[in-house]
Coordinates of C-alpha atoms in Angstrom, one line a residue:
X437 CA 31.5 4.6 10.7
X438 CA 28.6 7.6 11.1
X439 CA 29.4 8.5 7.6
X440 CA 28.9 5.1 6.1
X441 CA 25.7 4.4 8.3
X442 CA 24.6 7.8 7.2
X443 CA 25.1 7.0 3.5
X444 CA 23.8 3.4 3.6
X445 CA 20.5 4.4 5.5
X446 CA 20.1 6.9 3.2
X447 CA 19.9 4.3 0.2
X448 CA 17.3 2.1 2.4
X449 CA 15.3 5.3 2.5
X450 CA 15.7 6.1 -1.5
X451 CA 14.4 3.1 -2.1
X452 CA 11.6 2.6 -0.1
X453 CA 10.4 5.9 -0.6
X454 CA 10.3 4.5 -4.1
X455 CA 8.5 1.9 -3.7
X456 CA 6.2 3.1 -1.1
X457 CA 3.9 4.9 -3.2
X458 CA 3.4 2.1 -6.2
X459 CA 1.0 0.2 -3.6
X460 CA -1.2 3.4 -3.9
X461 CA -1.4 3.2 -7.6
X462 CA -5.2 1.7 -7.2
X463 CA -5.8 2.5 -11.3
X464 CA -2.8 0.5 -12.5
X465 CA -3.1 -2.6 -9.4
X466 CA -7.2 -2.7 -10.9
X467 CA -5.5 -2.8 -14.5
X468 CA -3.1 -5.7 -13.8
X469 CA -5.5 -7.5 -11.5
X470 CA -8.1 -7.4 -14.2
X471 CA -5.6 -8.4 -17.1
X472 CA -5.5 -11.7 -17.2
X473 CA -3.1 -11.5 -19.9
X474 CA -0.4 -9.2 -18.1
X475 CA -0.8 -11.2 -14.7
X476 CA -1.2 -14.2 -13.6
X477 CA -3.4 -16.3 -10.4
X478 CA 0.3 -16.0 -8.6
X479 CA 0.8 -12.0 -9.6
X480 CA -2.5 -10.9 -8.9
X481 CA -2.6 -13.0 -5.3
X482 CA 0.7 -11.3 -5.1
X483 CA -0.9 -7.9 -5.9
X484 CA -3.7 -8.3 -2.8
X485 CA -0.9 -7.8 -0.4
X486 CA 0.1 -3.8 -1.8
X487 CA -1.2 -2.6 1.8
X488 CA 0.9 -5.1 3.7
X489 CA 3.5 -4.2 1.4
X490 CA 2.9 -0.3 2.0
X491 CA 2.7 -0.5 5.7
X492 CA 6.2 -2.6 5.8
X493 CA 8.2 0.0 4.0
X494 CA 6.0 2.6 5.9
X495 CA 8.0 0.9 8.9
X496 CA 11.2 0.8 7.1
X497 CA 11.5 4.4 6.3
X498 CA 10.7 5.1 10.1
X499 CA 13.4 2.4 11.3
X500 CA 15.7 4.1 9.2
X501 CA 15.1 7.8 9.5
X502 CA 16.3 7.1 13.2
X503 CA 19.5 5.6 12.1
X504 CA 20.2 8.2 9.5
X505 CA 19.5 11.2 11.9
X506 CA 21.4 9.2 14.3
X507 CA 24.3 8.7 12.1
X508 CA 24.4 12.7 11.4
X509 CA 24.6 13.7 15.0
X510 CA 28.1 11.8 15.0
X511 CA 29.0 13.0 11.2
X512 CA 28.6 16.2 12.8
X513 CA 31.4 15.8 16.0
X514 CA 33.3 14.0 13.4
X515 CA 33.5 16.8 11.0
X516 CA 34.0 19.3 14.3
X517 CA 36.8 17.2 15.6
X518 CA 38.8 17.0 12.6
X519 CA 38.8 20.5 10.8
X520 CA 41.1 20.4 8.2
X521 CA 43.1 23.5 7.3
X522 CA 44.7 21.7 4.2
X523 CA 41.4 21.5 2.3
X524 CA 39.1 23.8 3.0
X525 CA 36.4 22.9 0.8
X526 CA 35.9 19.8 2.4
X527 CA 35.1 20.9 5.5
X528 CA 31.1 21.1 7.0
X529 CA 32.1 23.3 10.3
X530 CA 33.5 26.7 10.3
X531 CA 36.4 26.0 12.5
X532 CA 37.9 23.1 14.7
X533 CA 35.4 22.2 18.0
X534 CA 32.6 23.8 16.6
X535 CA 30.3 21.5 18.7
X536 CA 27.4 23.7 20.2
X537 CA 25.8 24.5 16.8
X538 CA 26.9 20.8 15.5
X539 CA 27.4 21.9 11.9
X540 CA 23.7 22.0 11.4
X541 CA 23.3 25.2 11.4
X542 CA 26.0 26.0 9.0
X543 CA 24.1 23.9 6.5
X544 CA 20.8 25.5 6.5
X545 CA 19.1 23.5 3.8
X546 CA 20.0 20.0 4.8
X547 CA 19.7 20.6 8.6
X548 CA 16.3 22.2 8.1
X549 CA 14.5 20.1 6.3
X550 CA 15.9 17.4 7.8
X551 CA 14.2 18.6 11.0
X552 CA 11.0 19.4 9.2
X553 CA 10.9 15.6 7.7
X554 CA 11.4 14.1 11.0
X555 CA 8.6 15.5 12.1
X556 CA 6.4 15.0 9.2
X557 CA 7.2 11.3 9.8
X558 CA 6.5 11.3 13.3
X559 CA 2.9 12.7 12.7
X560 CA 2.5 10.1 9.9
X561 CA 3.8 7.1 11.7
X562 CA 1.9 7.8 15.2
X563 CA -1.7 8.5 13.3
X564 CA -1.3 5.6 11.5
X565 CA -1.7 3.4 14.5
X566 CA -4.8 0.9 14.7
X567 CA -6.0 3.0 17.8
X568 CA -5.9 6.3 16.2
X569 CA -7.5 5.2 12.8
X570 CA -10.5 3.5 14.8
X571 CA -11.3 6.0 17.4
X572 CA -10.8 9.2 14.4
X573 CA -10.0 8.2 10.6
X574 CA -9.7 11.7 10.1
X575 CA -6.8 12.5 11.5
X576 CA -5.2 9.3 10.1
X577 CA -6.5 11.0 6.7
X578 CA -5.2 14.3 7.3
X579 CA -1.6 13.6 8.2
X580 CA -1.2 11.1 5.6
X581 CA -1.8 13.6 2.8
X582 CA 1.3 15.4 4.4
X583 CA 3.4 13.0 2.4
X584 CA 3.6 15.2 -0.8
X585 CA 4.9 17.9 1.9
X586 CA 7.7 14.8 2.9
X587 CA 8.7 14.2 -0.6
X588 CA 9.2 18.1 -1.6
X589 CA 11.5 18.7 1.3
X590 CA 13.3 15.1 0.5
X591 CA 14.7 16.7 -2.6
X592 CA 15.4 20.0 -0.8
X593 CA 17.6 17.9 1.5
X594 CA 19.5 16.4 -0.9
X595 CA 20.6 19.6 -2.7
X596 CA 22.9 20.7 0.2
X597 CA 26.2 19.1 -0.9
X598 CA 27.6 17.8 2.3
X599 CA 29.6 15.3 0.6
X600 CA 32.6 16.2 -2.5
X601 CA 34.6 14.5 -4.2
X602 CA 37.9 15.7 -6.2
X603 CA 37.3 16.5 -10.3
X604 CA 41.6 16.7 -10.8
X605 CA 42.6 13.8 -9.8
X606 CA 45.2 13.5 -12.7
X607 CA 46.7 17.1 -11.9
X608 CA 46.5 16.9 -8.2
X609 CA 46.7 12.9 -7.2
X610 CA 46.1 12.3 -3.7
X611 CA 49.8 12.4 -1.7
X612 CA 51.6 14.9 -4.0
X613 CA 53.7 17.6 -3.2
X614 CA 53.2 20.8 -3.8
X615 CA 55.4 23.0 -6.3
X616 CA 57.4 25.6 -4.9
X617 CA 60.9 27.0 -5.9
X618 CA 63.1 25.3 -3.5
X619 CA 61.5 22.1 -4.7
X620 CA 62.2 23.2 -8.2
X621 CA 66.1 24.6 -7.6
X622 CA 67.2 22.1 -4.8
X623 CA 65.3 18.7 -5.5
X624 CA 65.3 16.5 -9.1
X625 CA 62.5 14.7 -8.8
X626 CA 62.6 11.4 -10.4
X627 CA 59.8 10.7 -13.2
X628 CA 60.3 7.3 -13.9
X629 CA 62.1 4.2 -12.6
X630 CA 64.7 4.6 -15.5
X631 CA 65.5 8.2 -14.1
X632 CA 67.3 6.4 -11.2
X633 CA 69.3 3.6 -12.8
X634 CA 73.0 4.8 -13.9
X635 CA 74.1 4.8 -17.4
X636 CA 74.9 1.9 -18.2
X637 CA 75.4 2.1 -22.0
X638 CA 79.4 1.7 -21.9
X639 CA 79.2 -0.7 -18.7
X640 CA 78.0 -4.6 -18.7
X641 CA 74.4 -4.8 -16.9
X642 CA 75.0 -6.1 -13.8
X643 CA 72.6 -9.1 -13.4
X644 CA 71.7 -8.4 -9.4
X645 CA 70.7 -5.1 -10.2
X646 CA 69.2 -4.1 -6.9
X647 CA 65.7 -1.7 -6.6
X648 CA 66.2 1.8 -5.2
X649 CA 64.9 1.9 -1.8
X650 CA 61.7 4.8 -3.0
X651 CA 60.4 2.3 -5.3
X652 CA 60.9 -0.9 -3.0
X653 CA 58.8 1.3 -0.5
X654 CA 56.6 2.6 -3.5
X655 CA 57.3 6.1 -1.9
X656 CA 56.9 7.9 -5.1
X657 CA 58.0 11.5 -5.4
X658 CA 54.9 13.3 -7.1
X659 CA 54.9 17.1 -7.9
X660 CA 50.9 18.4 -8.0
X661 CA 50.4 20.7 -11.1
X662 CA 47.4 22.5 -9.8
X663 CA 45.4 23.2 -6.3
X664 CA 42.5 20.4 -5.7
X665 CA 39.3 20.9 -7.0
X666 CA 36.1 19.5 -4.9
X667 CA 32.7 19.2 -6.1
X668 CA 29.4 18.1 -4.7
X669 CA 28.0 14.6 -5.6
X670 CA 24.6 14.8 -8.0
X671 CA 22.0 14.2 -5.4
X672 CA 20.5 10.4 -6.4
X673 CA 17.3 10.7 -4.9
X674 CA 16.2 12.5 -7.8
X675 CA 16.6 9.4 -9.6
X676 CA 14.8 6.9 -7.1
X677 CA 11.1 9.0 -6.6
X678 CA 10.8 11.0 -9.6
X679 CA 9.7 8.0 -11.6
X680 CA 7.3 7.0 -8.8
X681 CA 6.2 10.1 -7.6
X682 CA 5.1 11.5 -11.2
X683 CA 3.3 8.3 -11.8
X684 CA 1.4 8.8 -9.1
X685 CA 0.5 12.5 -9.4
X686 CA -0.3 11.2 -12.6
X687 CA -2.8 8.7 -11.4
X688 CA -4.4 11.1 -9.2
X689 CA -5.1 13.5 -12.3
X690 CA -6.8 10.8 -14.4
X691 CA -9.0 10.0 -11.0
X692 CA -10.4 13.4 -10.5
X693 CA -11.4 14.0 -14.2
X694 CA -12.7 10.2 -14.1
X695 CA -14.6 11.4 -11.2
X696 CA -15.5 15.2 -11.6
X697 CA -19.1 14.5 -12.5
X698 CA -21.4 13.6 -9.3
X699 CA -23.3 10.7 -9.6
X700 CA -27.4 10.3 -9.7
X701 CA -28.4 8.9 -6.3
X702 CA -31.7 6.9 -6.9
X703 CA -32.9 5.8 -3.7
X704 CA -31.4 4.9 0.1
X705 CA -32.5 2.4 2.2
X706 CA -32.2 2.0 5.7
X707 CA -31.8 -1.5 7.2
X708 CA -31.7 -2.4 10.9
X709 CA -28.4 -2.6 12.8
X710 CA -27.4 1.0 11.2
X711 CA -26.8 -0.1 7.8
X712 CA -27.4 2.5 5.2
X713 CA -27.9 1.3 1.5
X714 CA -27.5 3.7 -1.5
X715 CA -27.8 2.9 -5.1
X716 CA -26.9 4.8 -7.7
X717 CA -26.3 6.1 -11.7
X718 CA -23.7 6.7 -13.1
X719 CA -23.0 7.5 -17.0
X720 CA -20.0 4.5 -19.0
X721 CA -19.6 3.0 -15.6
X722 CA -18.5 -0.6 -15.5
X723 CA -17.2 -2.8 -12.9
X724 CA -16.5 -6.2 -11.6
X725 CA -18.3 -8.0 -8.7
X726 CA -15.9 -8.1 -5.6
X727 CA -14.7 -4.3 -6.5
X728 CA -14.8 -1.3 -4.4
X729 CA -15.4 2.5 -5.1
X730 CA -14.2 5.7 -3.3
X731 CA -17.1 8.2 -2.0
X732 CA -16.7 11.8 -1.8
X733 CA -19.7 13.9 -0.9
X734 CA -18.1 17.6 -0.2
X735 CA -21.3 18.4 2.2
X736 CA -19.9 16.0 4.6
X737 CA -16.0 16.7 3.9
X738 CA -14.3 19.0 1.7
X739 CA -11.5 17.2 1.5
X740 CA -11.8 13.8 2.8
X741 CA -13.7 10.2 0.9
X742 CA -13.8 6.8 1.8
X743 CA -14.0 3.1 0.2
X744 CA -16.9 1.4 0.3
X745 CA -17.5 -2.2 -0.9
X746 CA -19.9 -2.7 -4.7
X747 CA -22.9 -4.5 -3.4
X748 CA -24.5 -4.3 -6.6
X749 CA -22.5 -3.9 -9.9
X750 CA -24.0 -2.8 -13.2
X751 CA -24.8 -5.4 -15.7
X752 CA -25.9 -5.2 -19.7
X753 CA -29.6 -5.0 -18.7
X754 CA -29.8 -2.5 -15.5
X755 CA -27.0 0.4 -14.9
X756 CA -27.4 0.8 -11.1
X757 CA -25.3 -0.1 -8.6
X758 CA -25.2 0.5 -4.7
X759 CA -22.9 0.1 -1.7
X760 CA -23.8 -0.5 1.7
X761 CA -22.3 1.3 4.8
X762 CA -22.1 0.8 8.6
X763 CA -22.8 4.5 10.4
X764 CA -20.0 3.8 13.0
X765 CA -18.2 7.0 12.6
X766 CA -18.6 10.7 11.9
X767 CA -18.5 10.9 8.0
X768 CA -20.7 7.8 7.8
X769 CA -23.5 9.7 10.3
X770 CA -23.3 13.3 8.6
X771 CA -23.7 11.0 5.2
X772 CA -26.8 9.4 6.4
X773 CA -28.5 12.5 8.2
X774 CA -28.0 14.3 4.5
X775 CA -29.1 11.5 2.9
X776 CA -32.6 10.8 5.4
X777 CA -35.1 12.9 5.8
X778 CA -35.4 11.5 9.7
X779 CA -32.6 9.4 10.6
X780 CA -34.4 7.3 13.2
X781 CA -36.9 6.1 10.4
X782 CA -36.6 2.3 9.9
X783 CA -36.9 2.1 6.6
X784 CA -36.9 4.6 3.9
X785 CA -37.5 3.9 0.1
X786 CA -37.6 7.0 -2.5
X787 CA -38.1 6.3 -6.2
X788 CA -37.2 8.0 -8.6
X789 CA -39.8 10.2 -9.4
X790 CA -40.4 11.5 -5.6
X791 CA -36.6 11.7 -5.5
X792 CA -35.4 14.3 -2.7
X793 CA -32.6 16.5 -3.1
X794 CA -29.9 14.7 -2.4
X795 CA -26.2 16.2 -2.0
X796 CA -23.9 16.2 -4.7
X797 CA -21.6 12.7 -4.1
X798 CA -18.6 11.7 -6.3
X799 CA -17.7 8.5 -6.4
X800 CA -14.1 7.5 -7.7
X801 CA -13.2 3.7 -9.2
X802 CA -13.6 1.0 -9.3
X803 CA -10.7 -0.3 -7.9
X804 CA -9.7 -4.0 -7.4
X805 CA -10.0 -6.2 -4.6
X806 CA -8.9 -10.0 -3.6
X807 CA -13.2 -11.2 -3.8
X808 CA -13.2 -10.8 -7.8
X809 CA -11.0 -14.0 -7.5
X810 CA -13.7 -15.8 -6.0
X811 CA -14.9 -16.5 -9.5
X812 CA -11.9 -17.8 -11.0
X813 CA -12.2 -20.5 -8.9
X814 CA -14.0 -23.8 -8.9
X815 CA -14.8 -24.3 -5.8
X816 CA -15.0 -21.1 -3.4
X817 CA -15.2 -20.9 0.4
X818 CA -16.2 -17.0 1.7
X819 CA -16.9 -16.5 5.4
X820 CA -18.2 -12.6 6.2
X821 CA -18.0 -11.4 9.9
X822 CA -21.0 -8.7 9.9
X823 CA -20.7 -5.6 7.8
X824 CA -18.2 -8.1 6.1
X825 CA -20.5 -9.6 3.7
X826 CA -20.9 -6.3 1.6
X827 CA -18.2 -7.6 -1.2
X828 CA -19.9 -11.2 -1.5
X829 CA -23.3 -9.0 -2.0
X830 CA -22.0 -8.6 -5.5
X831 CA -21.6 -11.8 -6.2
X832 CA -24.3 -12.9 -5.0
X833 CA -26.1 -10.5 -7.3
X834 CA -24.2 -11.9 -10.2
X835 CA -24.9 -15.2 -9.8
X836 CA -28.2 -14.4 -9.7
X837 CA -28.2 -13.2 -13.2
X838 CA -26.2 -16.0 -14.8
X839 CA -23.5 -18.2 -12.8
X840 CA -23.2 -20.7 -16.1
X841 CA -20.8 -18.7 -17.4
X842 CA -18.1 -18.5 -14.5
X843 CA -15.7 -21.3 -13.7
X844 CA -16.9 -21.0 -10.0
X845 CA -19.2 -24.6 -10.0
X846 CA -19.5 -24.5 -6.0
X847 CA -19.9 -21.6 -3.0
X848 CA -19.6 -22.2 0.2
X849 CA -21.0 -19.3 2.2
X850 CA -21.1 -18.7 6.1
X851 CA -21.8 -15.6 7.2
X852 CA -21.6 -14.6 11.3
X853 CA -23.3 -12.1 12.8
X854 CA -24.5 -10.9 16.6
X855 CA -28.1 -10.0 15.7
X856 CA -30.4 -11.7 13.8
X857 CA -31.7 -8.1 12.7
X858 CA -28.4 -8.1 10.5
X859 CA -29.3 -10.9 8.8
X860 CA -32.3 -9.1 7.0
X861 CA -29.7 -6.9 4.8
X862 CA -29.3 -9.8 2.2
X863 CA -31.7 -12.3 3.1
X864 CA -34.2 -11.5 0.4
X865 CA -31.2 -12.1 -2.4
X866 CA -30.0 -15.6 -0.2
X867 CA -33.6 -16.4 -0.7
X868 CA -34.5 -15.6 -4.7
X869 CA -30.4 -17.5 -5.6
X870 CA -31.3 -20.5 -3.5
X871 CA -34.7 -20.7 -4.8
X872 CA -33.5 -19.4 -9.1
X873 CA -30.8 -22.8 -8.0
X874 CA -33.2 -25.0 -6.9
X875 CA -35.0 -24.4 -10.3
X876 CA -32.5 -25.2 -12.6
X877 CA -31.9 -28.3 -10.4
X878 CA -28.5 -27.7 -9.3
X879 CA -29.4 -27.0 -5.2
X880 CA -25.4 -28.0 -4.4
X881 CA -24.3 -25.1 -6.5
X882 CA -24.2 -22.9 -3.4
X883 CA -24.1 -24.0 0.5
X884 CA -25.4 -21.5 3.1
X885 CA -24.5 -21.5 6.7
X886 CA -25.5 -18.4 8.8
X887 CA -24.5 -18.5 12.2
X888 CA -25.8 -16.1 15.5
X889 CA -23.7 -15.4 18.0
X890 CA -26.9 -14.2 20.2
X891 CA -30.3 -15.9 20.1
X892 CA -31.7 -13.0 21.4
X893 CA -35.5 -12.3 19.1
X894 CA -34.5 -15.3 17.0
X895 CA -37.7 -16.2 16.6
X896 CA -38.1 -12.7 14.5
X897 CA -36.8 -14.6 11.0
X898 CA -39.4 -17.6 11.7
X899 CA -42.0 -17.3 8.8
X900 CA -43.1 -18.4 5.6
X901 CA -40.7 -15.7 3.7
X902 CA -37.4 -16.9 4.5
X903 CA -38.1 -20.3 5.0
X904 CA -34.8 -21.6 3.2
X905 CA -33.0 -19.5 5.6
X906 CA -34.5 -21.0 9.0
X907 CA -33.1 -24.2 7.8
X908 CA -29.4 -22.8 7.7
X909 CA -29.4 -21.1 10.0
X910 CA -27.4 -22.1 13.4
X911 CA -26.9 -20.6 17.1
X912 CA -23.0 -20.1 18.3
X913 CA -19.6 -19.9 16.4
X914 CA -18.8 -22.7 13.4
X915 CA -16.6 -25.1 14.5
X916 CA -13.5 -23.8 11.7
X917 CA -11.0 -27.3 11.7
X918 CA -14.4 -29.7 11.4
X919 CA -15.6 -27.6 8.4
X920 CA -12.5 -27.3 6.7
X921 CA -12.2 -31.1 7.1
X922 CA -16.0 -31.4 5.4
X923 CA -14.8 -29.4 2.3
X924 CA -12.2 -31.5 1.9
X925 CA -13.6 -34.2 2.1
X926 CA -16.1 -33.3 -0.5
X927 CA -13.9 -31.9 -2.7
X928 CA -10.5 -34.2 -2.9
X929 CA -7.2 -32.7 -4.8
X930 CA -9.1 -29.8 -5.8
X931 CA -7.8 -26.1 -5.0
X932 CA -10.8 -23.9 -2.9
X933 CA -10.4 -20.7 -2.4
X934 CA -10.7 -18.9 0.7
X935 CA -12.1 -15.1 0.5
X936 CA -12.6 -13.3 4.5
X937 CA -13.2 -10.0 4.9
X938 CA -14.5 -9.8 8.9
X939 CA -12.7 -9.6 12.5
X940 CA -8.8 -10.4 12.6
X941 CA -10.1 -13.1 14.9
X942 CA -11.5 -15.0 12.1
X943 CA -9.2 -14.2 9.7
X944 CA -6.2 -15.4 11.5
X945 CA -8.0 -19.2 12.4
X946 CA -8.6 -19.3 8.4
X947 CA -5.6 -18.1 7.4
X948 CA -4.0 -21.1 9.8
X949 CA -6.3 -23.7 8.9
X950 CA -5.8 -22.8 4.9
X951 CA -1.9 -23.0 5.4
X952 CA -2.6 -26.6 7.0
X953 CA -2.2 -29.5 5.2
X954 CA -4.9 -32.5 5.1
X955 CA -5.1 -36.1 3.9
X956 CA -7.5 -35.5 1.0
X957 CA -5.0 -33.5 -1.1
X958 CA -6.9 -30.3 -0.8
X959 CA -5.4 -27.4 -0.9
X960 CA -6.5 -23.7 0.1
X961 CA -5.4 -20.5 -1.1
X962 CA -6.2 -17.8 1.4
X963 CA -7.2 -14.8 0.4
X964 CA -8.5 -11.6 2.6
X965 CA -9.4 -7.6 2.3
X966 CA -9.7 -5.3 5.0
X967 CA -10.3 -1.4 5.1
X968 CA -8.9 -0.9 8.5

């Protein structure tokens, strides 16, 4: 029972360390998200649940690492207890009892990586916890890259050749008996079942012939011609990660040439609430509004990056783009005090030509995200919680260019925040798409709700600037099942879809209320991205 356990865990494990590493193949999930031709709506809504997909085999690979290791510890009494002197070759323990050392020792190669894997996946699995990647992302970052140390010593472990199988079977089939000359001298051995019937060429055939009692038994008589011969099975393993594995090293090559040259930073802003803005140049570089990129400053980390949402993408007539960042952590502060010349400033803008020094900062991508759906659609609801709203600041900014030429024909947009403060990040491009709608007489292109959770210095947004704002703009939490019901209501047997990228609070009610069926034959597709 241990060894079948052993061997069918270890298949699990071949095959989700296979699979494990295709979700982090961000180049060729951007490629078949953007190909409209290689995937379709279903495949590439398919395609936004890789890191769900990575974190269940993630689990899987743990579950069964357990049961494998598990399932070796009795291999190894097994192959203690039952020491056979017959067949040497086959045997993992030196002699019979050999418990205290349970044959791990005598296999050096297996039993020591194995031990060195276990705990490699015990450091991955506990610093990938939510608590651990919230209170310090870099040791969830660290430990993670330990995986190409995981996959080196998974082909060591395969190599040891605990388990043979027998290369004569024709000259030494299982059961025979062993030549020797009292055999030979004493013994005729029978080849064939005509060897034991009597000559019967001179007497009639007697029609109730009965069988001889060896072959009625099928106790056949077989004479080995040579000793057995065991060999180790061809490690499969090889066959399962190779492909995977090279494909992403692969990957990972064509990213850091893509990304060897640092980028031109042309100015940072600082907006309220700890927000940090930073736009920059960058030579051929072209993306797609809902798209994230991958910073890398070395100043601030040798070795570590992280993604950060396109708030502004580059279009035919202006080559900048920008991201916006939350300073909740320690990269995100040593970026901004490398960045600012005083960190507690309010508000800093440097142009171009009084451009600081700024540090060297890479960026790698883009990559693709669920949000560049949101203009595939007709109709389009997108609720940000926050520091959430960054990937609908790209659309935003497309629209604003030119929205004609998108399917999308309606937005809904509700953003929730704390502080009114927060609202300030986009309010000025709310503002100039409302009023640029408003012109070109189509006002119901694009509904804004913005909704504070405090009321505290609410009467800081009051003026003549954001006008269109103060009239959307309402105190408390929306009231999810009531809106739903309005949108579809006012948009019958349509498909909407639903883009959130905020609290798992939010995200859970939407994704409940978009699996919920109505009686205007709406249907919503839910659709969410998260970083944590």
């Amino acid at each position: 029972l241990g060894l079948c356990i052993s061997r069918a865990s270890a298949s699990v494990l071949n095959l989700n360390c296979c699979l494990v590493l295709l979700p982090m193949c961000r180049v060729l999930l951007a490629f078949l998200r953007g190909s409209q031709k290689v995937a379709s709506k279903k495949t590439r809504r398919l395609l936004d649940k890789s890191k769900t997909f990575h974190v269940t085999c993630g689990v899987t690979i743990c579950i069964f690492s357990v049961l494998h290791v598990a399932a070796h510890l009795v291999n190894a009494l097994n192959f203690s207890e039952n020491y056979n002197e017959d067949f040497l070759a086959l045997n993992a323990a030196n002699y019979r009892g050999e418990v205290s050392q349970l044959c791990l020792m005598s296999l050096l190669v297996p039993g020591l990586t194995g031990v060195i894997m276990v705990l490699v996946l015990f450091l991955m699995c506990t610093a990938s916890t939510y608590a651990i990647r919230v209170s310090n992302y870099d040791i969830f970052w660290y430990t993670h890259n330990l995986f190409f140390v995981f996959y080196m010593l998974l082909m060591l472990h395969v190599s040891g050749g605990v388990l043979k199988y027998q290369t004569n079977l024709k000259e030494h089939p299982p059961g025979c008996v062993k030549p020797n000359r009292t055999l030979q001298q004493n013994v005729t051995v029978p080849k064939t079942f005509e060897d034991l019937l009597p000559d019967y060429t001179t007497e009639p055939f007697p029609e109730d012939l009965p069988v001889p009692e060896p072959f009625a038994q099928h106790n056949f008589m077989r004479v080995c011609s040579e000793e057995p011969k065991f060999q180790s099975h061809f490690p499969e393993t090889w066959f399962w990660i190779s492909g995977p594995l090279c494909l992403y090293c692969v990957e990972r090559l064509y990213r850091y040439i893509r990304s060897n040259r640092p980028v031109t930073i042309t100015s940072v802003i600082s907006h309220p609430s700890n927000v940090l803005e930073v736009r920059m140049l960058k030579d051929d570089f072209k993306a797609r509004p809902g798209q994230y990129v991958v910073l890398h400053c070395p100043r601030v980390s040798a070795l570590e990056s992280h993604p950060f949402t396109l708030t502004m993408c580059p279009t035919d007539t202006k080559a900048t783009f920008g991201v916006h960042l939350k300073v909740v952590g320690d990269w995100t502060e040593r970026f901004r005090d490398l960045l600012l010349l005083h960190s507690n400033q309010d508000a800093e803008i440097l142009p171009i030509f009084h451009q600081r020094r700024y540090p060297k900062l890479y960026v790698d991508g883009p990559f693709g995200s669920p949000f560049e759906e949101s203009l595939n659609y007709e109709v389009s609801l997108c609720v940000a919680g926050g520091i959430g709203v960054t990937p609908f600041a790209s659309i935003l900014n497309t629209l604003l260019d030119d929205w004609k030429c998108y399917k999308l024909r309606r937005l809904y947009f509700i953003w929730v925040c704390r502080d009114i403060e927060s609202f300030r990040w986009f309010a000025d491009l709310l503002c100039m798409l409302h009023n640029k709608l408003w012109q070109e007489n189509r006002p119901d292109y694009i509904n804004i709700q913005l909704y504070l959770s405090q009321t505290d210095g609410i009467q800081k947004i009051i003026g003549e600037k954001y006008q269109a704002l103060n009239s959307r703009l309402w105190i408390g939490r929306p009231r999810w099942k009531l809106l739903f019901d309005e949108i579809a209501k006012c948009n019958r047997r349509k498909t909407i879809g639903v883009f959130c990228c905020g609290p798992n609070k939010i995200s859970k009610i939407l994704h409940k209320l978009s699996n919920s069926s109505n009686s205007y034959g709406t249907r919503f597709e839910y659709n969410k991205e998260s970083f944590s």
